[in-house]
Short mmCIF file of C-alpha atoms and ligand atoms in Angstrom, two decimals:
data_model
loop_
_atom_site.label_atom_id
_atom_site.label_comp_id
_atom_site.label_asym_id
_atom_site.label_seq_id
_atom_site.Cartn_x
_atom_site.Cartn_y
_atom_site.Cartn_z
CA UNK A 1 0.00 0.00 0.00
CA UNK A 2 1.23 3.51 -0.74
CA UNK A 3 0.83 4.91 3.29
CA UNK A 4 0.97 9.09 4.04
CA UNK A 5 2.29 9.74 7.79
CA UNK A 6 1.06 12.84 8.86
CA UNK A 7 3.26 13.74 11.77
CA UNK A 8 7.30 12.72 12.18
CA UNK A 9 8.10 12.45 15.62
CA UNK A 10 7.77 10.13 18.61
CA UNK A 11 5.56 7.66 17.27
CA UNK A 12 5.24 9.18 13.44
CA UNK A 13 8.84 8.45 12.32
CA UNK A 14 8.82 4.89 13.87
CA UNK A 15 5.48 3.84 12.26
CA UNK A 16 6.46 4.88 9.50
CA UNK A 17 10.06 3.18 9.48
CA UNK A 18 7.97 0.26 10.54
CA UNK A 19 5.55 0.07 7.59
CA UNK A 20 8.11 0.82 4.90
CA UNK A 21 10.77 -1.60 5.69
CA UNK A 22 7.66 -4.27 5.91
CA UNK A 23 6.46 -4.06 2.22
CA UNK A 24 4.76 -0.71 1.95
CA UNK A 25 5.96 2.60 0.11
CA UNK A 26 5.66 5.30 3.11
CA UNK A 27 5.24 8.68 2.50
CA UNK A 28 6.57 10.87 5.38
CA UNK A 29 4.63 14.75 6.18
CA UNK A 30 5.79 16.84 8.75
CA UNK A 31 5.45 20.89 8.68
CA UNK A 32 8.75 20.85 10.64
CA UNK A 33 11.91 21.23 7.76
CA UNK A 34 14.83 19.62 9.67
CA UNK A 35 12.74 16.49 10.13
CA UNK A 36 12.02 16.47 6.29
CA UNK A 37 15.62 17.40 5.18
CA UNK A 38 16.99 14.71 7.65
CA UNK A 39 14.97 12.08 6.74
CA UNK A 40 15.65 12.71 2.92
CA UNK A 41 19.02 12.00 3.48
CA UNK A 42 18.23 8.62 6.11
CA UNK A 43 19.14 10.91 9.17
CA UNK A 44 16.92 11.23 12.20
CA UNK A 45 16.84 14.48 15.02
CA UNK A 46 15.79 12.25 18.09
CA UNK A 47 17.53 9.82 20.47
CA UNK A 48 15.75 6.21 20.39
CA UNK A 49 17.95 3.22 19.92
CA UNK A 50 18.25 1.40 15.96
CA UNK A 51 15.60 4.08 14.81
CA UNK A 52 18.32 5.47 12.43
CA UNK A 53 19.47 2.23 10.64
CA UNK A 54 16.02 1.61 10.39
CA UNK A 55 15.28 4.98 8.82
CA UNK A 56 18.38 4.61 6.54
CA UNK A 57 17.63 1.12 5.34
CA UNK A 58 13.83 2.29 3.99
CA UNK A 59 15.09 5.64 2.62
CA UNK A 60 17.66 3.62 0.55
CA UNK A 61 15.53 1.23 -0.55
CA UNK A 62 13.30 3.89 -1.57
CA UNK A 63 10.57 2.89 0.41
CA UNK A 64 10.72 6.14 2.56
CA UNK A 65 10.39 9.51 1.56
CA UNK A 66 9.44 13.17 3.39
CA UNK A 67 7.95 15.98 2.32
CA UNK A 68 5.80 19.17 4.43
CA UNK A 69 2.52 18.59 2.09
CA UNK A 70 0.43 15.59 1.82
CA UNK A 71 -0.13 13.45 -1.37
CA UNK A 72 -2.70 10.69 -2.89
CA UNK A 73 -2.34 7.25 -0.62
CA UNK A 74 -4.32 4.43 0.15
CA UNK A 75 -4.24 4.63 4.07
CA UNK A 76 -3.71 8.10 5.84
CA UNK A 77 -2.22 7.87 9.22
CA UNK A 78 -2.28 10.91 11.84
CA UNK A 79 0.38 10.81 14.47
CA UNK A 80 0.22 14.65 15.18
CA UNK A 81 0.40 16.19 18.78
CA UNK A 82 -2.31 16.78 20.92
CA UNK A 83 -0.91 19.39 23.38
CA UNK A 84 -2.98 20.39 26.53
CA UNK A 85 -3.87 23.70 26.76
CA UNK A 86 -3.71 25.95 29.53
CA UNK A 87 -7.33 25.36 31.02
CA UNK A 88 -6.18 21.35 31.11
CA UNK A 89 -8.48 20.69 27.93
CA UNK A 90 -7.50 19.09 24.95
CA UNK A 91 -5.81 21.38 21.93
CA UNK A 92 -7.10 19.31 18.97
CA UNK A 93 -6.32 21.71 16.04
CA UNK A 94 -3.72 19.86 14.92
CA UNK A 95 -5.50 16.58 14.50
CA UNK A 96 -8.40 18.61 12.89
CA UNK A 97 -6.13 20.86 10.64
CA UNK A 98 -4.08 17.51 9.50
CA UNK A 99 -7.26 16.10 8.76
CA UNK A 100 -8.19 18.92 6.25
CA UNK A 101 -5.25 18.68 4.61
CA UNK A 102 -5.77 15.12 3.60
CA UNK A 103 -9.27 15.84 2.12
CA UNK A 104 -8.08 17.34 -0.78
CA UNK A 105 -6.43 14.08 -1.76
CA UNK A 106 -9.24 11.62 -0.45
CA UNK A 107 -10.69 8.72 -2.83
CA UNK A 108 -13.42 6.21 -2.36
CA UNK A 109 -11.79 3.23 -0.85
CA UNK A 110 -9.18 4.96 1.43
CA UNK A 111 -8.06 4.83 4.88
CA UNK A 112 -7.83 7.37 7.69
CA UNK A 113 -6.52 6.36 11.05
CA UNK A 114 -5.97 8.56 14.03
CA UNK A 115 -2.85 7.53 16.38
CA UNK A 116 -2.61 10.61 18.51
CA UNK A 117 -4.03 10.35 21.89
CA UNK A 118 -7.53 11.89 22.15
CA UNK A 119 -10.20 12.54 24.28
CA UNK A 120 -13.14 10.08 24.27
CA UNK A 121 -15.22 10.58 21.19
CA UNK A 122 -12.87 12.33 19.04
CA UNK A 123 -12.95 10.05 16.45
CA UNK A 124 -16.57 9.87 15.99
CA UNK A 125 -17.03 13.68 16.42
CA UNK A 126 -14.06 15.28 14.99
CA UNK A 127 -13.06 13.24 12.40
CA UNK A 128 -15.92 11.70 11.37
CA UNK A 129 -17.79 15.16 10.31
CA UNK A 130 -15.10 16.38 8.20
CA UNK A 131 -14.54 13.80 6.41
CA UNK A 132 -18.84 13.87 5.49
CA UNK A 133 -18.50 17.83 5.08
CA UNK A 134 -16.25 16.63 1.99
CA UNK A 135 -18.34 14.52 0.48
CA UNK A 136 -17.52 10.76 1.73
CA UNK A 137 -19.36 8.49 3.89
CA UNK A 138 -16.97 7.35 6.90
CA UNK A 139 -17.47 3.56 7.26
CA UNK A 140 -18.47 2.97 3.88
CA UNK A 141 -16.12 5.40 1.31
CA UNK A 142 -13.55 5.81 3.75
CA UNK A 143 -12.86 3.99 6.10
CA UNK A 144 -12.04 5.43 9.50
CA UNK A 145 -10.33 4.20 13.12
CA UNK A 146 -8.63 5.26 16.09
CA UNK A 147 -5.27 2.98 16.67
CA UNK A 148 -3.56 3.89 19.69
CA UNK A 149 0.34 2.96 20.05
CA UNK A 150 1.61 1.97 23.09
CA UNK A 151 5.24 2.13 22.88
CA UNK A 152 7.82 3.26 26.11
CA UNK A 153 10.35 5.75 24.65
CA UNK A 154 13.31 4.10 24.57
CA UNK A 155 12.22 1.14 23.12
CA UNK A 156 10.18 1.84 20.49
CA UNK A 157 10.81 -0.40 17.83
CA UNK A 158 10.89 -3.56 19.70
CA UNK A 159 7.36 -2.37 21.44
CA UNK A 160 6.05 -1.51 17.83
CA UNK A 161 6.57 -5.01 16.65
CA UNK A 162 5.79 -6.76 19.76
CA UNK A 163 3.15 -5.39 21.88
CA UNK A 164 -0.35 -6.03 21.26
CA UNK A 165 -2.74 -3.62 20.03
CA UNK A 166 -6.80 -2.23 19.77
CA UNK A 167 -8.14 -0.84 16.68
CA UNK A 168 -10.88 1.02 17.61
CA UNK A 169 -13.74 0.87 13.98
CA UNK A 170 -16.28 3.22 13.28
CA UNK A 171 -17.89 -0.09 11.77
CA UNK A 172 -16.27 -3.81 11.78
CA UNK A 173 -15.07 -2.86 8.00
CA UNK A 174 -13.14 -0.10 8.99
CA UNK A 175 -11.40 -1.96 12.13
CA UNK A 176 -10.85 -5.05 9.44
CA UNK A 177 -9.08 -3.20 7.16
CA UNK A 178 -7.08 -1.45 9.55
CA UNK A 179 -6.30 -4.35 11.24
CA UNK A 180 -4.90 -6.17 8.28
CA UNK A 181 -2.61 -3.18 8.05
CA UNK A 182 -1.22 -3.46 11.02
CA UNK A 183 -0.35 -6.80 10.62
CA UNK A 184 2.01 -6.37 8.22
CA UNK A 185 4.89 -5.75 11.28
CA UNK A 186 2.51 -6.33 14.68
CA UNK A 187 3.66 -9.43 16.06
CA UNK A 188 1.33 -8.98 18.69
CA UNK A 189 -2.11 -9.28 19.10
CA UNK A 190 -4.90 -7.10 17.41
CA UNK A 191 -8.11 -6.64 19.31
CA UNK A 192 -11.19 -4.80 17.70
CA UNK A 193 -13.43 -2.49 19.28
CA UNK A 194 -15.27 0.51 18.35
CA UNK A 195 -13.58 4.06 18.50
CA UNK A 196 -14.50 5.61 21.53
CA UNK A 197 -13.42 2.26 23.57
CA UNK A 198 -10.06 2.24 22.26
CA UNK A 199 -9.74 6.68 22.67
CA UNK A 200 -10.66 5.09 26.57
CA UNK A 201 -8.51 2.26 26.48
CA UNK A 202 -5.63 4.60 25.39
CA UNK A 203 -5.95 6.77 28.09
CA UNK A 204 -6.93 4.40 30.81
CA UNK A 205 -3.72 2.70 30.20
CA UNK A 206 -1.48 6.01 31.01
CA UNK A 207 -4.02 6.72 34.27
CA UNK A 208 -3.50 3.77 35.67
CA UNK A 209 0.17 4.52 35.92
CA UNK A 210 -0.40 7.76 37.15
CA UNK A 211 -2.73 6.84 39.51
CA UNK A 212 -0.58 3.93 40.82
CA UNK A 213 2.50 6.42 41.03
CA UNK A 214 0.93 9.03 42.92
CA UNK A 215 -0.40 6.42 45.53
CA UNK A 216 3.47 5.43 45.61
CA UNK A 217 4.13 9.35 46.10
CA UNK A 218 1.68 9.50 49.06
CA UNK A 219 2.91 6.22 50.22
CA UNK A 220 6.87 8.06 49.94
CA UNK A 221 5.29 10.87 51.64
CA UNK A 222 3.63 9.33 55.07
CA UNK A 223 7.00 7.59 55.21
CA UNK A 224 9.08 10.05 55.98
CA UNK A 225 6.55 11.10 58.01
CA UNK A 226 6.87 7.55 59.85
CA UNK A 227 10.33 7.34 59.70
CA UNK A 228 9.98 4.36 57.05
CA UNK A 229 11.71 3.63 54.10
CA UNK A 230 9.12 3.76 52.03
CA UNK A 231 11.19 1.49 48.83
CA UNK A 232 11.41 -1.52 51.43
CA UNK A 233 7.85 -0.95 51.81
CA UNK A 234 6.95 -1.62 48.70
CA UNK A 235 10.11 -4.18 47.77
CA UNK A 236 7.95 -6.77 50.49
CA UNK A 237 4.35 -5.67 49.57
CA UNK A 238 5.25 -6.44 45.65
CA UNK A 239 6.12 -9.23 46.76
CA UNK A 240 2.41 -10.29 46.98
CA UNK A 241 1.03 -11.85 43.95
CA UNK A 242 -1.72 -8.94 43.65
CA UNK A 243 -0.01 -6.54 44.55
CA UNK A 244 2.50 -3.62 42.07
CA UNK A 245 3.40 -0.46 43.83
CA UNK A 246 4.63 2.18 41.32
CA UNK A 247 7.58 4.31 42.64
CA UNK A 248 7.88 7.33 44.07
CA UNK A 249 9.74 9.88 42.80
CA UNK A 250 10.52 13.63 42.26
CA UNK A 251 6.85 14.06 39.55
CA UNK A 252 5.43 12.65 36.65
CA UNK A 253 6.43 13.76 33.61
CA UNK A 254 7.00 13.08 29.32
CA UNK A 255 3.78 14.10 26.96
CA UNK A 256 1.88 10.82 27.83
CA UNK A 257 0.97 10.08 31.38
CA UNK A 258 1.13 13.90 32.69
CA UNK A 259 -1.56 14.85 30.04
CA UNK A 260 -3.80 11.99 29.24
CA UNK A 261 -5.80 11.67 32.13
CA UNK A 262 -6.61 15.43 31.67
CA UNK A 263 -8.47 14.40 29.02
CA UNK A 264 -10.76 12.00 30.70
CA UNK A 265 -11.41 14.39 33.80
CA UNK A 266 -12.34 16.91 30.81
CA UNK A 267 -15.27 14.99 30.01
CA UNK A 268 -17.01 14.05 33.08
CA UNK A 269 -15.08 16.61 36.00
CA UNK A 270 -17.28 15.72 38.84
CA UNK A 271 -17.06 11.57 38.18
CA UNK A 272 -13.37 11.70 37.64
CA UNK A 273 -12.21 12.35 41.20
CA UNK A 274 -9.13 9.80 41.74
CA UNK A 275 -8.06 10.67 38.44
CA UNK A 276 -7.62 14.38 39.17
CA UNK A 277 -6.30 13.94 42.74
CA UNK A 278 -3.54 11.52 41.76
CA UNK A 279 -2.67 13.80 39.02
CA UNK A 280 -2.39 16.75 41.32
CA UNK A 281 -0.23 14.52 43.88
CA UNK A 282 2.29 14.11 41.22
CA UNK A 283 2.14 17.75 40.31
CA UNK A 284 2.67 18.53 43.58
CA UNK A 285 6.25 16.37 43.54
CA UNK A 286 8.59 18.99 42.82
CA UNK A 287 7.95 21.75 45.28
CA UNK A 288 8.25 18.82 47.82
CA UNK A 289 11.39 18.09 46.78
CA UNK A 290 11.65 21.49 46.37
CA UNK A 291 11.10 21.69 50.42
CA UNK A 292 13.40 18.91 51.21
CA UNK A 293 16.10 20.50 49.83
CA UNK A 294 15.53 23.91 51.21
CA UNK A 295 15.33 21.98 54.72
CA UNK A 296 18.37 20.01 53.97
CA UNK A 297 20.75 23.32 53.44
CA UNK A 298 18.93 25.35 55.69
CA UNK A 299 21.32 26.11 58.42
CA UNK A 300 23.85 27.42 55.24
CA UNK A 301 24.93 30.71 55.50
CA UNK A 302 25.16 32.49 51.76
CA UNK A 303 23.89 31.41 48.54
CA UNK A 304 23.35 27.93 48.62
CA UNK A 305 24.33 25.78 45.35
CA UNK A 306 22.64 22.59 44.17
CA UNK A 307 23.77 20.16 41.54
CA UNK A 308 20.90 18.54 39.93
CA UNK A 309 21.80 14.96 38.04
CA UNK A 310 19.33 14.87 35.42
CA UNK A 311 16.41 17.03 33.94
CA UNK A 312 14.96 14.60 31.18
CA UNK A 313 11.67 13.51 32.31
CA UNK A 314 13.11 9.99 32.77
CA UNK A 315 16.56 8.05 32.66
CA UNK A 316 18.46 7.80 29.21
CA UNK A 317 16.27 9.71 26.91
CA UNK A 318 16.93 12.80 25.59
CA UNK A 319 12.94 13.99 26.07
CA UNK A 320 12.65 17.22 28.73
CA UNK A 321 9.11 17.65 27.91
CA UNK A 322 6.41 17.98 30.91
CA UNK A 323 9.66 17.11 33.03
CA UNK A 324 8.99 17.62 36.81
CA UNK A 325 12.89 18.50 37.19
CA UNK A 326 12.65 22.14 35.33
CA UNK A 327 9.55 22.94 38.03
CA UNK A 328 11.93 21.99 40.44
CA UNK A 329 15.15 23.93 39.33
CA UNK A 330 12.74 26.77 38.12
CA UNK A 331 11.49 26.82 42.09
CA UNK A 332 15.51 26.86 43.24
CA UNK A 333 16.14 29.57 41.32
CA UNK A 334 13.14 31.95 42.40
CA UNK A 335 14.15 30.84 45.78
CA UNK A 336 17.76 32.12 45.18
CA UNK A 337 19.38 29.32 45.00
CA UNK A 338 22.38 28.70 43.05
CA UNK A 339 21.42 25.52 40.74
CA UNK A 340 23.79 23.56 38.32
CA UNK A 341 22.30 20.64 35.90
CA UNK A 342 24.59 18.05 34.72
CA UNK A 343 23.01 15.90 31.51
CA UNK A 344 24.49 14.76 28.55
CA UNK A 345 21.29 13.52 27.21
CA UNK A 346 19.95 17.38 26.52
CA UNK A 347 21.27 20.80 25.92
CA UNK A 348 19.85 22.86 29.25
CA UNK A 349 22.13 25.84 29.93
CA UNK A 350 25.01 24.02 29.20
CA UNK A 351 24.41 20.52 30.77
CA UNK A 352 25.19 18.47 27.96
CA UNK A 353 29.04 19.32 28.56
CA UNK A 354 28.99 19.56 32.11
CA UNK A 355 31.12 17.25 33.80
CA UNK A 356 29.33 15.72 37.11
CA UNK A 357 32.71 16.48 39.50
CA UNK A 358 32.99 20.36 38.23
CA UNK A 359 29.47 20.88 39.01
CA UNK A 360 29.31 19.52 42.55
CA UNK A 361 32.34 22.18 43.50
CA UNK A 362 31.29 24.09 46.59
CA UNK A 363 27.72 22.45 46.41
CA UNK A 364 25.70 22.46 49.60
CA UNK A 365 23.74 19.53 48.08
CA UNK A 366 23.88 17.20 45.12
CA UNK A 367 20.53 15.84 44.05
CA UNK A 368 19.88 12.72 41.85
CA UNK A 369 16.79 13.95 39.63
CA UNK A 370 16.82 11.53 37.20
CA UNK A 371 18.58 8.05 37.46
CA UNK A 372 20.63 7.96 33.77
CA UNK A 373 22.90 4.92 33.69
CA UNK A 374 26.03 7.09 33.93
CA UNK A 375 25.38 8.66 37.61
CA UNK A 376 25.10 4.83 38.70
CA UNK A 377 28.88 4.13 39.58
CA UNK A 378 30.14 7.84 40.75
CA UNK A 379 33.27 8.21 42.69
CA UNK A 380 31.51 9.57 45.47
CA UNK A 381 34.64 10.03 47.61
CA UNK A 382 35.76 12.57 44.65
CA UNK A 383 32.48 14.23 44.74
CA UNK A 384 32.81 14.88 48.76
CA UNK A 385 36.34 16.10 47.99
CA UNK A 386 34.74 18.84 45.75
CA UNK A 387 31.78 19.59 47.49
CA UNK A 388 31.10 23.00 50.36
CA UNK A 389 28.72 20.58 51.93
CA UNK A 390 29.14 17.00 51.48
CA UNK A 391 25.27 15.52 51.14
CA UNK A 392 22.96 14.19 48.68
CA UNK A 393 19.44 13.57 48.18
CA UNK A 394 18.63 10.57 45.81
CA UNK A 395 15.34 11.26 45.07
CA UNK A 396 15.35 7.32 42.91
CA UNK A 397 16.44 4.80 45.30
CA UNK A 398 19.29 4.65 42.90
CA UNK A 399 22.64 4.74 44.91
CA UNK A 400 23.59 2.49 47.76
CA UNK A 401 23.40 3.84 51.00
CA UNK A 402 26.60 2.38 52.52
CA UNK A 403 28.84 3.10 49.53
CA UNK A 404 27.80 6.66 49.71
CA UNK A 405 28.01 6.78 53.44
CA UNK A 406 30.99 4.88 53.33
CA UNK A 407 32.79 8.23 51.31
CA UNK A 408 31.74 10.58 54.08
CA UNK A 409 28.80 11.70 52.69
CA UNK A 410 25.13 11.97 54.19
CA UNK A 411 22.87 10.31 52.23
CA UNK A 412 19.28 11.13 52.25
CA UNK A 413 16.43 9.26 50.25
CA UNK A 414 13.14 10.66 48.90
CA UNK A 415 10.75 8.42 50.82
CA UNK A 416 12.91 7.77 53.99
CA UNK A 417 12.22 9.19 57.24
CA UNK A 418 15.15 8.31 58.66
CA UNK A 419 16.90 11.55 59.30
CA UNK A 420 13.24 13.49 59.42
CA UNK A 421 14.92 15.88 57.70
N1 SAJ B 501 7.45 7.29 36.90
C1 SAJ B 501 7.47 7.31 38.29
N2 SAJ B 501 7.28 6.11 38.95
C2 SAJ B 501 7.09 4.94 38.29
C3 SAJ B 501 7.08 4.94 36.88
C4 SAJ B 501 7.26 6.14 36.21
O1 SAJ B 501 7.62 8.34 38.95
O2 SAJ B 501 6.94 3.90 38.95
C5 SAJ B 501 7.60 8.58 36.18
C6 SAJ B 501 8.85 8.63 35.30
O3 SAJ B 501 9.95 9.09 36.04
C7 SAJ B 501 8.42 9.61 34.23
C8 SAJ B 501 6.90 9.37 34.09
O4 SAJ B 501 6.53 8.65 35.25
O5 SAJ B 501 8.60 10.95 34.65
C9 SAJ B 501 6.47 8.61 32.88
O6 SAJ B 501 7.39 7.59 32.52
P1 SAJ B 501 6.97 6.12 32.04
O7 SAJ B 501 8.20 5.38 31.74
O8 SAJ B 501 6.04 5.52 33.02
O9 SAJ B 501 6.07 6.37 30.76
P2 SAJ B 501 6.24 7.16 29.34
O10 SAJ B 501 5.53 8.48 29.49
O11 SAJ B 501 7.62 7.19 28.86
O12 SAJ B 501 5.38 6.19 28.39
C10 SAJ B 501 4.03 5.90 28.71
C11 SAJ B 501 3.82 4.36 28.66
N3 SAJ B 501 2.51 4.02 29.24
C12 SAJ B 501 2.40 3.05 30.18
O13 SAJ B 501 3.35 2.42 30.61
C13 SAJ B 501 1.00 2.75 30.64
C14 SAJ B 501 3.88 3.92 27.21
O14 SAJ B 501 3.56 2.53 27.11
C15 SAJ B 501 2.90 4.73 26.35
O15 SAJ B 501 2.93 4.35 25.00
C16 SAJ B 501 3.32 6.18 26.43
O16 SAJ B 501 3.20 6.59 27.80
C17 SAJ B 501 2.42 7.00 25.52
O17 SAJ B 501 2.85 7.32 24.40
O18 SAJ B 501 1.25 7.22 25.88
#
């Protein structure tokens, strides 16, 4: 099938890697000219493991190409963002405006599916009119479906091929067809449903995470209220067979699980109570951290400087988007506080080049934010040598207590109440 991507980024590029190295001819849109340019020449702008060969391989093959307007195809598939907007709602122009530019190439007998994450009915109600206002009958001239991905940044392409997926129909033709696409590299299973189900199922999937981690925040919380460690707690409670505690940790962030469930408690407000309260528990993550470490260096006289390890939304990705870290260094530095990020992963002010042991000179506090493999094995003893105050806050569970203690540092744990600090 000749297949037009609307949309080259996260989950846009990958599909379409995916479908064109698996026997279709892919046709690649984005409005954005360094994705276009770079994929013309089999050369990618993100960080996600074998994504490039895979790029290169279908652009040499010819199977791949990019270009910022759409084109006639036999299957149409949207993988634009769907940003929230200020009031929490969902900002659908761009799945509405990509849409419209696909109408003028529409013919009997094609395919539209929606990827991007939506709010409940957006399929039915958004799409679904536009493509009647141009003169086709969805289900029967075109058909139409909602076809979530599912993939964890990071490892895309094996989660692509591998995990299972729901196709949500406007009719049983439409999910059939779309279905049968999909198989050409899902080695996983397919499930049908209608639209709206699988718009749910979508984001029911990324609340359920969020719920679970903001129990596992309130959990850290009344720990070091408790003087607990609140990771053994849940290391023996997981051990039940019924039972996964998320973990805690300094917020929620990335463009999935810190939006979605916006977008049920859009639609119903008043029914969606656990939804919004978790969500505002994780919010709330970085000024507590935020208070820890203003407690931690309170008695230090002068301005008080932090290193911060991390400010990706999440280890060894190269995504800052939603990340809870820039609330929290954003807080240190209306507070005053002298604040130094360290990641290679990202260019923010500087951190991509920042070597860990120049930063943590005459801190007052060094703060693992966000556990990337290379902070695992520090030489902690050099890091004291360095350091105006020698104490850290691991805010993962990621370092071992002794082997930091052991270098004459204090060591203090998001989630343990041991030093009530
Ligand atoms: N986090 C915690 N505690 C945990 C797990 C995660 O604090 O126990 C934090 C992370 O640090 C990060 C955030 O949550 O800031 C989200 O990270 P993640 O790895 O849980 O998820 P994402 O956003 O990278 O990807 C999610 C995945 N959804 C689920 O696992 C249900 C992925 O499968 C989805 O495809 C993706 O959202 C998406 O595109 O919707």
């Amino acid at each position: 099938m000749k297949i037009c991507i609307i949309g080259l980024g996260y989950i846009g590029l990958p599909t379409a890697a995916m479908f064109a190295t698996n026997g279709h001819k892919v046709h690649g849109v984005d409005i954005n000219k360094e994705v276009v340019e770079a994929l013309n020449k089999g050369e990618i702008i993100i960080e996600e493991p074998y994504l490039e060969d895979l790029v290169k391989e279908a652009v040499n093959n010819g199977n791949l190409f990019a270009s910022d307007k759409p084109e006639k195809a036999d299957a149409f598939i949207i993988c634009v963002p769907t940003p929230i907007l200020p009031d929490k709602r969902a900002d659908l122009s761009l799945v509405e405006n990509a849409v419209r530019t696909i109408l003028p190439y529409l013919e009997k007998g094609n395919i539209i599916i929606l990827e991007s994450t939506s709010p409940p009915g957006t399929t039915r109600d958004l799409l679904c009119p536009v493509i009647e206002e141009a003169g086709f009958k969805p289900g029967e001239d075109i058909y139409v479906a909602y076809c979530p991905e599912r993939v964890l940044p990071g490892r895309i392409l094996k989660e692509l091929r591998e995990n299972s997926r729901v196709v949500g129909g406007i009719n049983e033709k439409s999910a059939q067809v779309v279905k049968e696409l999909y198989e050409s590299f899902v080695e996983g299973e397919i499930y049908i449903a209608d639209a709206t189900t699988a718009e749910m199922c979508k984001l029911m999937e990324n609340t359920y995470r969020d719920v679970n981690i903001a129990l596992a925040n309130e959990l850290a919380m009344l720990c070091e209220k408790l003087n607990v460690n609140a990771w053994d707690v849940i290391k023996y409670a997981n051990k039940h067979p019924r039972v996964n505690i998320h973990m805690p940790g300094p917020g929620v962030g990335g463009h999935c699980i810190a939006i979605d469930p916006w977008f049920i408690v859009e639609k119903c407000p008043e029914l969606a109570r656990i939804i919004t309260l978790s969500r505002n528990t994780n919010d709330g993550m970085p000024r507590y951290v935020f208070n820890r470490i203003n407690e931690l260096t309170a008695n230090i006289e002068g301005k008080r400087k932090i290193c911060i390890l991390g400010i990706t939304y999440k280890p060894n990705v190269d995504d800052m988007r939603e990340s809870p870290i820039l609330e929290l260094v954003g807080l240190l530095k209306e507070n005053q506080f002298d604040c130094v990020v360290v990641d290679n992963h990202v260019d923010y002010e500087g951190s991509e080049s920042r070597d860990v042991y120049e930063a943590a000179k005459d801190a007052d506090l060094v703060v693992l934010a966000v556990n990337h493999d290379e902070f695992k094995d520090l030489d902690f003893s050099r890091i004291k040598s360095v350091m105006n105050t020698p104490q850290v806050l691991d805010t993962r569970n990621f370092w071992d207590p002794e082997t930091v203690e052991n270098s004459g540092l204090s060591y203090h744990l998001l989630g343990w109440g041991r030093n009530n600090t």
